[in-house]
Each structure stands twice: as C-alpha cells, then as structure tokens.
XYZ file of C-alpha atoms in Angstrom:
357
model
C 0.671 -9.039 25.941
C -0.195 -7.657 29.353
C 0.007 -9.768 32.475
C -1.881 -8.284 35.453
C -0.245 -8.415 38.879
C -1.630 -7.512 42.315
C -2.466 -3.826 42.899
C 0.353 -1.584 44.079
C -0.421 1.809 45.539
C -4.012 1.688 44.269
C -3.007 1.079 40.642
C -2.849 -2.141 38.695
C 0.703 -3.109 37.839
C 1.139 -4.603 34.361
C 4.047 -6.354 32.709
C 4.618 -6.485 28.976
C 6.014 -10.026 29.072
C 3.163 -12.537 29.130
C 2.927 -15.312 31.652
C 3.258 -17.641 28.672
C 6.989 -17.081 28.914
C 6.916 -18.730 32.340
C 5.373 -21.975 31.105
C 7.546 -25.034 31.575
C 6.119 -26.789 28.530
C 8.110 -29.820 27.477
C 8.941 -30.311 23.824
C 11.638 -31.676 21.583
C 13.743 -29.266 19.546
C 12.215 -28.457 16.174
C 13.994 -30.393 13.394
C 15.947 -28.099 11.113
C 15.928 -28.246 7.328
C 18.525 -26.552 5.147
C 18.690 -22.869 6.129
C 17.422 -20.302 3.609
C 19.786 -18.354 1.417
C 20.643 -14.773 2.361
C 20.429 -11.878 2.076
C 16.848 -10.830 1.379
C 14.463 -8.149 2.574
C 13.553 -8.564 6.231
C 16.946 -9.878 7.342
C 18.902 -6.659 7.869
C 17.155 -4.004 9.967
C 18.037 -0.466 11.017
C 16.415 1.432 13.849
C 14.383 4.455 12.776
C 15.688 7.753 14.238
C 13.495 9.184 16.976
C 12.606 5.957 18.800
C 10.617 5.343 20.879
C 7.867 6.652 18.631
C 5.179 7.095 21.286
C 6.106 8.708 24.592
C 4.677 7.339 27.839
C 2.544 9.921 29.684
C 2.322 10.333 33.436
C -0.249 8.476 35.535
C -3.197 8.292 35.870
C -3.536 8.477 32.066
C -4.956 5.361 30.373
C -1.534 4.397 28.950
C 0.760 5.722 31.662
C 2.305 2.296 32.325
C 3.392 2.010 28.726
C 2.359 0.241 25.536
C 2.994 -3.104 23.875
C 1.710 -5.491 21.159
C 1.788 -3.050 18.224
C -0.015 -3.680 14.946
C 1.173 -1.461 12.103
C -0.970 -0.955 9.003
C -2.265 1.526 6.486
C -5.776 2.891 5.946
C -7.290 3.008 2.415
C -6.460 6.720 2.165
C -2.780 6.004 2.853
C -2.813 7.115 6.478
C -0.651 5.083 8.862
C -2.565 3.220 11.574
C -0.951 1.835 14.722
C -2.864 -0.186 17.321
C -1.354 -0.978 20.740
C -2.276 -2.669 24.006
C -1.740 -0.421 27.014
C -2.181 -0.143 30.756
C -2.348 2.575 33.355
C -5.912 3.492 34.285
C -6.828 1.595 37.458
C -10.530 2.129 36.734
C -10.357 -0.338 33.823
C -8.746 -3.010 36.044
C -6.816 -4.415 33.102
C -5.502 -3.788 29.613
C -7.077 -1.558 26.998
C -6.407 -1.260 23.263
C -6.004 1.998 21.380
C -5.630 3.299 17.829
C -3.088 5.926 16.804
C -2.818 7.415 13.329
C -0.772 9.878 11.319
C 0.834 10.604 7.952
C 3.819 8.311 8.650
C 4.703 5.611 11.163
C 6.935 8.102 12.989
C 4.167 10.687 13.307
C 1.204 8.756 14.713
C -0.721 10.171 17.668
C -3.726 9.073 19.701
C -7.055 10.792 19.163
C -9.371 12.077 21.841
C -11.426 8.883 21.571
C -8.555 6.600 22.661
C -8.615 3.943 23.967
C -11.139 2.304 21.656
C -11.352 -1.189 23.207
C -12.445 -1.102 26.854
C -13.267 -3.945 29.283
C -16.769 -5.405 29.551
C -17.182 -7.551 32.685
C -20.138 -9.500 31.258
C -18.489 -10.510 27.981
C -16.441 -13.620 27.221
C -13.804 -11.189 25.948
C -13.879 -8.904 28.955
C -10.290 -8.012 28.091
C -8.776 -7.889 24.608
C -5.121 -7.784 23.589
C -2.650 -8.592 20.763
C -4.803 -7.283 17.930
C -4.269 -7.653 14.178
C -6.451 -6.062 11.491
C -7.316 -6.204 7.812
C -9.388 -3.811 5.706
C -12.132 -5.210 3.468
C -12.670 -2.791 0.548
C -15.833 -4.602 -0.594
C -17.548 -4.189 2.785
C -15.770 -0.877 3.515
C -14.878 -1.999 7.014
C -12.100 -3.494 9.110
C -11.854 -6.964 10.634
C -9.950 -7.387 13.883
C -8.550 -10.579 15.420
C -7.369 -10.658 19.039
C -6.751 -12.579 22.254
C -9.819 -12.366 24.497
C -10.552 -13.635 28.001
C -12.879 -12.988 30.947
C -10.894 -14.352 33.898
C -7.250 -14.474 32.821
C -5.314 -15.493 29.731
C -4.395 -18.751 31.508
C -7.920 -19.598 32.701
C -10.008 -18.991 29.571
C -7.930 -17.730 26.625
C -9.563 -17.630 23.199
C -9.224 -15.908 19.834
C -11.899 -13.439 18.829
C -12.871 -11.822 15.544
C -14.904 -8.637 15.198
C -15.792 -6.141 12.472
C -15.860 -2.370 12.569
C -19.005 -0.283 12.339
C -17.177 2.452 10.434
C -14.747 2.641 7.539
C -12.132 4.322 9.731
C -11.946 1.352 12.087
C -12.526 3.171 15.364
C -15.507 1.141 16.701
C -16.029 -2.634 16.606
C -18.908 -5.044 17.179
C -18.269 -7.342 20.132
C -18.819 -10.972 19.017
C -20.983 -13.306 21.068
C -18.419 -16.114 20.978
C -14.774 -16.660 20.012
C -13.727 -18.226 16.728
C -11.340 -20.551 18.561
C -10.858 -21.757 22.112
C -8.154 -24.390 22.786
C -9.115 -27.702 24.360
C -7.766 -28.512 27.835
C -4.700 -30.706 27.575
C -4.005 -29.763 23.956
C -0.654 -28.520 22.710
C -2.075 -24.979 23.063
C -4.430 -25.724 25.947
C -2.947 -23.189 28.345
C -2.621 -20.104 26.188
C -3.258 -18.589 22.734
C -2.350 -15.108 21.445
C -0.963 -13.043 18.574
C -3.445 -13.947 15.782
C -2.052 -13.013 12.367
C -4.353 -13.233 9.287
C -3.097 -14.222 5.830
C -5.233 -14.264 2.656
C -3.918 -16.943 0.291
C -3.769 -16.554 -3.502
C -6.729 -18.951 -3.899
C -8.927 -16.749 -1.688
C -8.832 -18.970 1.399
C -7.514 -17.816 4.765
C -5.022 -18.790 7.425
C -4.779 -17.362 10.911
C -1.392 -17.917 12.558
C -1.131 -17.675 16.347
C 1.172 -18.546 19.245
C 0.099 -21.218 21.701
C 1.329 -23.022 24.787
C 0.274 -26.189 26.566
C 2.155 -29.426 26.107
C 4.614 -27.413 24.006
C 5.218 -23.814 22.924
C 4.683 -23.139 19.241
C 2.803 -21.566 16.367
C -0.546 -22.921 15.231
C -2.753 -22.283 12.205
C -6.513 -21.887 11.821
C -7.897 -22.402 8.307
C -10.967 -20.907 6.669
C -12.585 -20.820 3.235
C -14.597 -17.665 3.898
C -12.699 -15.839 6.661
C -15.596 -16.403 9.052
C -15.594 -20.065 10.095
C -12.257 -21.432 11.272
C -10.828 -24.931 11.751
C -7.504 -25.837 13.393
C -4.913 -27.231 10.957
C -4.466 -30.957 11.567
C -0.670 -30.657 11.693
C -0.494 -28.062 14.483
C 1.831 -26.782 15.740
C 3.653 -25.884 12.536
C 6.632 -24.334 14.352
C 8.054 -25.045 17.825
C 10.631 -23.580 20.135
C 14.175 -24.953 19.957
C 15.287 -26.211 23.354
C 18.885 -26.282 22.150
C 18.968 -22.833 20.571
C 18.677 -19.128 21.314
C 14.868 -19.360 21.046
C 14.137 -21.905 23.775
C 11.061 -19.829 24.465
C 9.225 -17.445 22.173
C 6.140 -15.280 21.755
C 4.910 -12.541 19.464
C 4.802 -13.303 15.729
C 4.048 -11.661 12.410
C 3.668 -13.505 9.097
C 3.863 -12.049 5.579
C 3.932 -13.515 2.063
C 6.694 -11.865 0.020
C 7.616 -12.907 -3.530
C 5.814 -16.206 -3.015
C 7.700 -17.005 0.193
C 6.325 -16.921 3.749
C 8.308 -14.909 6.287
C 7.657 -15.127 10.029
C 9.304 -12.855 12.585
C 9.108 -13.895 16.223
C 10.515 -12.952 19.643
C 12.771 -15.511 21.316
C 14.935 -15.913 24.401
C 17.129 -18.433 26.202
C 15.770 -20.113 29.310
C 15.550 -19.742 32.234
C 13.563 -16.531 31.950
C 14.171 -13.753 34.453
C 11.763 -10.876 33.821
C 14.325 -8.341 35.040
C 17.439 -9.610 33.267
C 16.724 -12.006 30.366
C 17.315 -10.462 26.911
C 14.728 -11.136 24.198
C 15.532 -10.777 20.495
C 13.680 -11.142 17.195
C 14.313 -14.008 14.819
C 13.091 -14.999 11.383
C 11.752 -18.249 9.922
C 10.895 -18.873 6.257
C 8.628 -21.290 4.420
C 7.596 -22.160 0.887
C 4.100 -23.260 1.897
C 3.479 -21.573 5.256
C 3.347 -24.929 7.031
C 6.932 -26.251 7.030
C 9.299 -23.661 8.464
C 13.079 -23.238 8.633
C 14.917 -20.847 10.913
C 17.106 -18.231 9.259
C 20.738 -19.290 9.578
C 21.966 -16.100 11.258
C 19.202 -15.564 13.810
C 18.412 -13.391 15.633
C 17.976 -10.668 13.015
C 17.334 -7.886 15.567
C 18.866 -7.784 19.034
C 18.299 -5.429 21.975
C 19.904 -1.991 21.845
C 23.054 -0.713 23.496
C 23.290 -0.185 27.243
C 21.157 2.711 28.415
C 18.844 2.760 25.386
C 15.045 2.421 25.442
C 15.267 -1.208 24.242
C 18.487 -2.367 25.901
C 16.859 -5.428 27.551
C 14.304 -6.858 25.158
C 12.360 -6.372 21.946
C 9.045 -8.179 21.519
C 5.941 -8.483 19.326
C 7.075 -7.476 15.828
C 4.507 -6.136 13.348
C 5.737 -5.731 9.769
C 4.276 -3.531 7.025
C 5.353 -3.873 3.389
C 5.965 -0.472 1.823
C 5.278 0.642 -1.767
C 8.981 0.424 -2.673
C 9.257 -3.155 -1.394
C 11.010 -2.243 1.847
C 9.628 -3.202 5.273
C 8.730 -1.170 8.340
C 8.500 -2.976 11.673
C 6.841 -1.745 14.849
C 7.850 -3.531 18.038
C 7.753 -3.248 21.793
C 10.980 -2.527 23.671
C 12.014 -2.427 27.315
C 15.081 -1.194 29.095
C 16.249 -2.439 32.485
C 14.481 0.329 34.358
C 11.181 -0.617 32.685
C 11.593 -4.258 33.668
C 12.321 -3.455 37.306
C 9.651 -0.808 37.682
C 6.050 -0.290 36.670
C 6.501 0.548 33.005
C 5.419 -1.736 30.189
C 7.964 -0.145 27.912
C 7.683 1.673 24.603
C 6.910 1.223 20.912
C 9.697 1.693 18.367
C 10.226 1.398 14.619
C 12.765 -0.405 12.420
C 13.239 -0.499 8.646
C 14.580 -3.141 6.260
C 15.640 -1.942 2.801
C 14.422 -3.676 -0.345
C 16.737 -6.463 -1.514
C 15.925 -7.736 -5.010
C 15.535 -11.527 -5.134
C-alpha cells in the first residue's frame, strides 16, 4: 500500500509501508491452537533467479518511485498477469495501478497503456490500491476488488468492486459506491485493505481483508452471489500476536489447497521503524477459513542477505497455484537504501515446490 507524504522537490514522495503499521491498536494476543503438521506446499520457498522481476525506471515515469502490492494471476489463454500499485508521476498526485503481462511470471512487462487505474478527484475511490482479481468465464470478464478512498486511507477507507469492460481485463467500470466501508469505532474503523476473494465449494463467496481500529486483524465479508456483501459476525477471524514475531501485520493472500485454507501474511515486531524494522512473511492455516492457527516455524520467508534488493523487508504476498501443484509468489521487497530514500522498492518472485499430502 502507498502512503503519501508531503511533496519533496516538486514530486510526491511515497512509501510502500502503509500508515496502518503505525497504528497503536490495542489487542490481546491471538489464542493458539495446536500448530499444523509440516511440511506441506507453501512452507518452504526459494527465490526465483533474476529478482527483482520488474526494474524501476528513472523519474518522471509513472512508476519511477517503485512498485508494491502485487497480484499474480493467469489469463484464460495461459498468459501471466501481474498487477501492481506504483508511484512516481507527480501529475497524478497519488498512487496508480498498472497491469503487466507475459508468457511467464519472470517475463512480464508493462504495455503502452499502463497505468490502467488513474485517479478521479470526483469519485469516492479517487485513489485505488491493493487490487485482487478473478476471471469469470461465463461473463467473459474480470472482477477486481481493491482499497479505495478520496481523502486518505485513514479518513475514508473502503473496499470497492468493479468489473472489466473487456475480456483482457485492461479497463474497468468505476462503481458508484463501495461494497464495504467500516463503521467508526469498529475493530476495523481506521483502515481496510488487501481484499482477497475466495469462491467456496458451495458457490458462495468470502472476501478476506486486513483491518485496523480497536485491533489489527483479518476480517471476512460474505456473499451468496459475489455482488452483495455482509461482514462476518465473528470478525476479526485472525489477530496480531503481541507476544510474537508478528506483533503487527499487513498484506495477506488466502488460498484453498487440498481442502485446507492457507493464509500468507507480512508481520514484524514492534516498535516499527520505517528505516530499520525487518518485515517477514508468515503462514496461518485453517480447516474452515474462520478459525486459524499460525504455522509452528513462522516466518516462512525472511528478508534477503545484506546488500540484496529485499534485505530489509518483504511485504504483500500474492500466491498463484501452478498446474503441477507448486506455488509461485509475487511480493514487494525493500532494501535499506529504498527505505531511507524515495523508492517504494521492487517486485520479486518466489517458488514453493509441490509436497504431496
């Protein structure tokens, strides 16, 4: 997620770590059940050679400050699709969202029409970030979920849902209203982001998201038709652990694999220092998608070695299940120079080999 700061040298400075991470929400540590057995796919990860996968251009290009919040998917024709939030063009006065594509996750590039999602000052979702998508073969179009706001993601955050006007998913209809806006004073009343759609075996839907208010956690929206959404009565279904390595967290992805729910998330130990605090990726598992247990050997991915592109933090995992049962993860990484300068950081790839249950 992109947090705007005051202009510097005529250009908007953006940070990849959301202001959510600065919230001093008070909560009890999440009770732990018996940890899941290991190993299984999604626990052991290896970095893909050639990271970071998308180079950062020079300013004043639209993404010259870097890219974050990746969503990794596949088009119906098998093409890899990667969406990112980015910053760099002062004329947009805020974040933009762009689509890259290519034959493999390591070979995606931006087209001449990037970025696809631009600001609209008059809309409730003037700015859009943290997108997730799903292709509907019956309607031959894409649906996109995202964080939207007009003032700031602390003043009026909400979750939006829009549909594409083409089968390629390059243009989207701007909705008149969000599908969910948190109530002031609620557990998620200060912030919502990272919507992640899941279609259940019975045809109903869940939309997982991160939220912050009276606590920091993961909430669920439920829907019978994928259009009208209702908050789950037991929200939040997962909370930060004030006694653990993930005292704060943000950036999730949820998948159903072999009947089990897997959730990857970015966590860190407080207090947060944007220039020095490492952020890693952990895993939680669930049999029903509502009661979660942390993996016993978290975190499953840690920042890289000193001097690498992701030596300080890795954030916002997006996991794609491959045809052979292995996983590919896109994530955002920062090194110490990124954190102390103007760069948002880069996008990189990891793989987890198939482990038979």
